mmCIF file of C-alpha atoms in Angstrom:
data_model
loop_
_atom_site.group_PDB
_atom_site.id
_atom_site.type_symbol
_atom_site.label_atom_id
_atom_site.label_comp_id
_atom_site.label_asym_id
_atom_site.label_seq_id
_atom_site.Cartn_x
_atom_site.Cartn_y
_atom_site.Cartn_z
ATOM 1 C CA UNK A 7 -0.047 0.143 0.063
ATOM 2 C CA UNK A 8 1.377 4.098 -0.665
ATOM 3 C CA UNK A 9 2.080 5.903 2.024
ATOM 4 C CA UNK A 10 0.148 8.572 1.996
ATOM 5 C CA UNK A 11 1.534 12.132 2.614
ATOM 6 C CA UNK A 12 0.295 14.124 5.350
ATOM 7 C CA UNK A 13 0.557 18.404 5.287
ATOM 8 C CA UNK A 14 2.811 20.063 7.327
ATOM 9 C CA UNK A 15 1.948 22.564 9.530
ATOM 10 C CA UNK A 16 3.132 26.022 8.387
ATOM 11 C CA UNK A 17 6.251 27.938 9.809
ATOM 12 C CA UNK A 18 5.504 30.057 12.908
ATOM 13 C CA UNK A 19 6.386 33.257 10.940
ATOM 14 C CA UNK A 20 3.500 32.157 8.486
ATOM 15 C CA UNK A 21 1.328 31.195 11.119
ATOM 16 C CA UNK A 22 1.738 34.359 13.035
ATOM 17 C CA UNK A 23 1.148 36.452 9.513
ATOM 18 C CA UNK A 24 -2.068 34.648 9.361
ATOM 19 C CA UNK A 25 -3.191 35.155 12.935
ATOM 20 C CA UNK A 26 -1.914 38.768 12.258
ATOM 21 C CA UNK A 27 -4.406 39.109 8.625
ATOM 22 C CA UNK A 28 -6.928 37.535 10.297
ATOM 23 C CA UNK A 29 -7.110 40.130 13.937
ATOM 24 C CA UNK A 30 -6.203 43.052 11.351
ATOM 25 C CA UNK A 31 -9.635 42.662 8.915
ATOM 26 C CA UNK A 32 -13.043 44.052 9.856
ATOM 27 C CA UNK A 33 -15.780 41.683 11.053
ATOM 28 C CA UNK A 34 -15.881 38.399 11.768
ATOM 29 C CA UNK A 35 -14.042 36.374 9.430
ATOM 30 C CA UNK A 36 -15.398 32.507 7.358
ATOM 31 C CA UNK A 37 -15.842 28.919 9.157
ATOM 32 C CA UNK A 38 -13.551 27.553 6.729
ATOM 33 C CA UNK A 39 -15.605 24.270 4.605
ATOM 34 C CA UNK A 40 -14.789 20.960 4.155
ATOM 35 C CA UNK A 41 -12.167 20.605 1.909
ATOM 36 C CA UNK A 42 -10.135 23.931 3.166
ATOM 37 C CA UNK A 43 -6.463 21.914 3.787
ATOM 38 C CA UNK A 44 -5.945 22.953 7.127
ATOM 39 C CA UNK A 45 -9.243 21.072 8.310
ATOM 40 C CA UNK A 46 -6.573 18.044 7.918
ATOM 41 C CA UNK A 47 -3.348 18.494 8.955
ATOM 42 C CA UNK A 48 -1.914 17.548 12.235
ATOM 43 C CA UNK A 49 -2.092 21.179 13.440
ATOM 44 C CA UNK A 50 1.482 22.623 15.463
ATOM 45 C CA UNK A 51 1.099 22.207 18.849
ATOM 46 C CA UNK A 52 0.957 26.161 20.603
ATOM 47 C CA UNK A 53 4.222 26.926 21.714
ATOM 48 C CA UNK A 54 4.061 30.425 22.393
ATOM 49 C CA UNK A 55 3.770 31.358 18.043
ATOM 50 C CA UNK A 56 1.560 34.614 19.568
ATOM 51 C CA UNK A 57 2.158 37.392 21.956
ATOM 52 C CA UNK A 58 -0.163 37.286 25.009
ATOM 53 C CA UNK A 59 -2.126 39.868 22.873
ATOM 54 C CA UNK A 60 -2.079 38.186 20.133
ATOM 55 C CA UNK A 61 -3.455 34.941 21.525
ATOM 56 C CA UNK A 62 -6.283 36.866 23.863
ATOM 57 C CA UNK A 63 -7.184 38.353 20.792
ATOM 58 C CA UNK A 64 -7.285 35.111 19.031
ATOM 59 C CA UNK A 65 -9.635 33.347 21.112
ATOM 60 C CA UNK A 66 -11.833 36.386 22.187
ATOM 61 C CA UNK A 67 -11.943 36.374 17.835
ATOM 62 C CA UNK A 68 -13.157 32.456 17.924
ATOM 63 C CA UNK A 69 -15.208 32.845 20.554
ATOM 64 C CA UNK A 70 -17.186 35.651 18.770
ATOM 65 C CA UNK A 71 -16.892 33.461 15.555
ATOM 66 C CA UNK A 72 -18.465 30.364 17.500
ATOM 67 C CA UNK A 73 -21.531 32.127 19.092
ATOM 68 C CA UNK A 74 -22.468 34.258 15.727
ATOM 69 C CA UNK A 75 -22.350 30.716 13.816
ATOM 70 C CA UNK A 76 -24.202 29.101 16.561
ATOM 71 C CA UNK A 77 -21.790 26.584 17.728
ATOM 72 C CA UNK A 78 -20.926 24.299 20.891
ATOM 73 C CA UNK A 79 -17.166 24.334 19.935
ATOM 74 C CA UNK A 80 -14.459 26.044 17.200
ATOM 75 C CA UNK A 81 -10.848 25.107 16.812
ATOM 76 C CA UNK A 82 -7.672 27.174 15.157
ATOM 77 C CA UNK A 83 -8.058 25.320 11.708
ATOM 78 C CA UNK A 84 -11.532 25.797 11.152
ATOM 79 C CA UNK A 85 -10.228 29.671 10.769
ATOM 80 C CA UNK A 86 -7.474 28.068 8.347
ATOM 81 C CA UNK A 87 -4.795 28.418 11.224
ATOM 82 C CA UNK A 88 -2.777 25.498 12.075
ATOM 83 C CA UNK A 89 -2.584 25.759 15.601
ATOM 84 C CA UNK A 90 -3.591 23.906 18.222
ATOM 85 C CA UNK A 91 -6.642 25.945 19.914
ATOM 86 C CA UNK A 92 -9.704 25.014 20.700
ATOM 87 C CA UNK A 93 -12.782 27.122 22.048
ATOM 88 C CA UNK A 94 -15.572 25.463 23.909
ATOM 89 C CA UNK A 95 -18.713 26.532 25.103
ATOM 90 C CA UNK A 96 -22.898 25.300 26.125
ATOM 91 C CA UNK A 97 -25.395 27.497 27.078
ATOM 92 C CA UNK A 98 -28.150 26.077 24.836
ATOM 93 C CA UNK A 99 -31.805 25.054 25.876
ATOM 94 C CA UNK A 100 -32.695 21.887 25.247
ATOM 95 C CA UNK A 101 -35.262 20.521 26.335
ATOM 96 C CA UNK A 102 -35.216 18.422 29.755
ATOM 97 C CA UNK A 103 -36.077 14.626 28.128
ATOM 98 C CA UNK A 104 -32.726 15.245 25.696
ATOM 99 C CA UNK A 105 -30.923 16.443 28.270
ATOM 100 C CA UNK A 106 -31.582 14.161 30.605
ATOM 101 C CA UNK A 107 -30.836 11.001 27.443
ATOM 102 C CA UNK A 108 -27.694 12.874 25.925
ATOM 103 C CA UNK A 109 -26.218 13.703 29.526
ATOM 104 C CA UNK A 110 -26.729 17.153 28.114
ATOM 105 C CA UNK A 111 -25.635 19.624 30.774
ATOM 106 C CA UNK A 112 -24.419 22.958 30.348
ATOM 107 C CA UNK A 113 -20.276 23.645 29.768
ATOM 108 C CA UNK A 114 -18.567 27.034 30.616
ATOM 109 C CA UNK A 115 -16.375 28.872 28.327
ATOM 110 C CA UNK A 116 -13.514 26.094 27.830
ATOM 111 C CA UNK A 117 -10.014 27.523 25.761
ATOM 112 C CA UNK A 118 -8.239 24.092 25.149
ATOM 113 C CA UNK A 119 -4.056 24.534 24.047
ATOM 114 C CA UNK A 120 -2.485 21.346 23.184
ATOM 115 C CA UNK A 121 -5.596 19.227 24.290
ATOM 116 C CA UNK A 122 -5.178 15.049 24.022
ATOM 117 C CA UNK A 123 -8.060 12.510 25.718
ATOM 118 C CA UNK A 124 -8.080 9.546 26.203
ATOM 119 C CA UNK A 125 -11.175 7.410 26.805
ATOM 120 C CA UNK A 126 -12.571 6.023 31.022
ATOM 121 C CA UNK A 127 -14.214 2.688 30.534
ATOM 122 C CA UNK A 128 -15.621 0.542 27.476
ATOM 123 C CA UNK A 129 -18.880 3.320 27.694
ATOM 124 C CA UNK A 130 -20.042 4.242 24.421
ATOM 125 C CA UNK A 131 -22.870 6.705 23.319
ATOM 126 C CA UNK A 132 -24.271 6.998 19.898
ATOM 127 C CA UNK A 133 -26.046 10.312 18.499
ATOM 128 C CA UNK A 134 -26.221 13.261 15.920
ATOM 129 C CA UNK A 135 -23.563 15.274 15.305
ATOM 130 C CA UNK A 136 -22.993 18.305 12.712
ATOM 131 C CA UNK A 137 -19.715 20.406 12.531
ATOM 132 C CA UNK A 138 -19.480 24.090 11.506
ATOM 133 C CA UNK A 139 -17.147 23.357 8.729
ATOM 134 C CA UNK A 140 -19.105 20.881 7.202
ATOM 135 C CA UNK A 141 -22.744 23.113 6.686
ATOM 136 C CA UNK A 142 -26.076 21.393 6.411
ATOM 137 C CA UNK A 143 -24.994 17.808 7.145
ATOM 138 C CA UNK A 144 -25.112 15.746 9.977
ATOM 139 C CA UNK A 145 -24.426 11.981 11.171
ATOM 140 C CA UNK A 146 -24.112 9.876 13.227
ATOM 141 C CA UNK A 147 -20.946 9.336 16.071
ATOM 142 C CA UNK A 148 -20.701 6.488 18.410
ATOM 143 C CA UNK A 149 -17.943 8.152 20.882
ATOM 144 C CA UNK A 150 -16.446 7.205 24.385
ATOM 145 C CA UNK A 151 -18.634 8.601 27.236
ATOM 146 C CA UNK A 152 -15.828 9.319 29.196
ATOM 147 C CA UNK A 153 -13.006 10.608 28.925
ATOM 148 C CA UNK A 154 -9.809 11.753 30.788
ATOM 149 C CA UNK A 155 -8.862 15.203 28.390
ATOM 150 C CA UNK A 156 -5.132 17.066 28.719
ATOM 151 C CA UNK A 157 -4.644 20.304 28.238
ATOM 152 C CA UNK A 158 -3.068 23.924 28.820
ATOM 153 C CA UNK A 159 -4.595 27.312 29.423
ATOM 154 C CA UNK A 160 -3.625 30.321 27.758
ATOM 155 C CA UNK A 161 -2.051 31.452 30.969
ATOM 156 C CA UNK A 162 0.235 27.870 30.573
ATOM 157 C CA UNK A 163 -0.958 25.662 33.288
ATOM 158 C CA UNK A 164 -1.316 22.238 33.049
ATOM 159 C CA UNK A 165 -4.321 20.739 33.366
ATOM 160 C CA UNK A 166 -6.193 18.142 33.966
ATOM 161 C CA UNK A 167 -9.956 17.108 34.310
ATOM 162 C CA UNK A 168 -12.899 14.611 33.054
ATOM 163 C CA UNK A 169 -15.654 14.900 31.325
ATOM 164 C CA UNK A 170 -19.014 12.907 30.195
ATOM 165 C CA UNK A 171 -22.102 12.701 28.767
ATOM 166 C CA UNK A 172 -22.419 15.908 26.218
ATOM 167 C CA UNK A 173 -19.554 17.670 27.011
ATOM 168 C CA UNK A 174 -17.359 14.853 26.508
ATOM 169 C CA UNK A 175 -18.714 14.774 22.587
ATOM 170 C CA UNK A 176 -17.954 18.171 22.642
ATOM 171 C CA UNK A 177 -13.765 18.134 23.833
ATOM 172 C CA UNK A 178 -13.535 15.417 21.452
ATOM 173 C CA UNK A 179 -15.186 16.951 18.525
ATOM 174 C CA UNK A 180 -12.651 19.469 18.698
ATOM 175 C CA UNK A 181 -9.578 17.740 20.048
ATOM 176 C CA UNK A 182 -10.153 15.584 17.096
ATOM 177 C CA UNK A 183 -10.045 18.519 14.580
ATOM 178 C CA UNK A 184 -6.515 19.991 15.932
ATOM 179 C CA UNK A 185 -5.352 16.200 14.596
ATOM 180 C CA UNK A 186 -7.061 16.315 10.924
ATOM 181 C CA UNK A 187 -10.366 14.378 11.619
ATOM 182 C CA UNK A 188 -13.232 15.410 10.537
ATOM 183 C CA UNK A 189 -16.640 13.867 12.508
ATOM 184 C CA UNK A 190 -17.578 12.161 9.593
ATOM 185 C CA UNK A 191 -14.464 9.952 9.491
ATOM 186 C CA UNK A 192 -16.204 8.678 12.597
ATOM 187 C CA UNK A 193 -19.411 8.360 11.545
ATOM 188 C CA UNK A 194 -21.878 6.260 10.841
ATOM 189 C CA UNK A 195 -22.223 7.437 7.300
ATOM 190 C CA UNK A 196 -25.303 5.665 6.670
ATOM 191 C CA UNK A 197 -27.211 8.239 9.071
ATOM 192 C CA UNK A 198 -26.244 11.182 7.281
ATOM 193 C CA UNK A 199 -28.340 13.901 6.183
ATOM 194 C CA UNK A 200 -28.620 17.153 5.898
ATOM 195 C CA UNK A 201 -29.789 19.699 8.749
ATOM 196 C CA UNK A 202 -33.627 19.788 7.050
ATOM 197 C CA UNK A 203 -34.240 16.221 7.180
ATOM 198 C CA UNK A 204 -32.713 15.959 10.415
ATOM 199 C CA UNK A 205 -35.340 18.248 11.479
ATOM 200 C CA UNK A 206 -38.091 16.619 10.156
ATOM 201 C CA UNK A 207 -37.501 12.969 11.239
ATOM 202 C CA UNK A 208 -34.762 12.291 12.845
ATOM 203 C CA UNK A 209 -34.764 15.271 15.714
ATOM 204 C CA UNK A 210 -35.890 12.655 18.491
ATOM 205 C CA UNK A 211 -34.278 12.144 22.265
ATOM 206 C CA UNK A 212 -32.209 8.612 20.631
ATOM 207 C CA UNK A 213 -31.226 7.266 17.925
ATOM 208 C CA UNK A 214 -33.373 4.698 17.975
ATOM 209 C CA UNK A 215 -35.920 5.365 14.707
ATOM 210 C CA UNK A 216 -32.584 6.339 12.410
ATOM 211 C CA UNK A 217 -30.937 3.440 13.202
ATOM 212 C CA UNK A 218 -33.640 1.109 12.065
ATOM 213 C CA UNK A 219 -35.078 3.015 9.079
ATOM 214 C CA UNK A 220 -31.661 3.872 7.848
ATOM 215 C CA UNK A 221 -29.813 1.171 8.660
ATOM 216 C CA UNK A 222 -26.817 1.184 10.938
ATOM 217 C CA UNK A 223 -25.653 0.405 13.731
ATOM 218 C CA UNK A 224 -28.108 -3.000 13.225
ATOM 219 C CA UNK A 225 -28.751 -4.911 16.996
#
């Protein structure tokens, strides 16, 4: 089998120039869409490529872009920046039955530098998932339902935390972005649906009907 060439991150100078250009632009930058090479790179570890002021400005901008989308997470590669930086926040109102079944609880604003995760136990949960870089589509992804996350704060503090339920799904999704992985790489492709079809047919607390009618994850 031929070896696949994996794109390498840009140089620190190029990364900083890209960030400076985005920060200097008027309005909010676009979220890059699938097919953009930044989404398929293993992003460079954050190692002081930006000044403290530039890093803070980028984090603030990413949070505004995430809210405007709207979404619950955004990774720097989604702005075309190959750096291991992601933000997450989930304050959406969710129907109690959905929140209970999906173990979806509010997630306070979180900034992740150089994150990585490992599963805790063998439990898994499968639900529909979307991405701001794949506009208009959703698919079911089975993920570990509990993870141990390690990351660094913008202040340089090494952190460890455990997440479960929907919060675990969010931090896995955003961490995957930083290593060139999109949710469709892990999805049950027979479940793939447009947002319109999801709203019409599959917007239920669980995936049982979609699994039966679309023919994925058989019992």
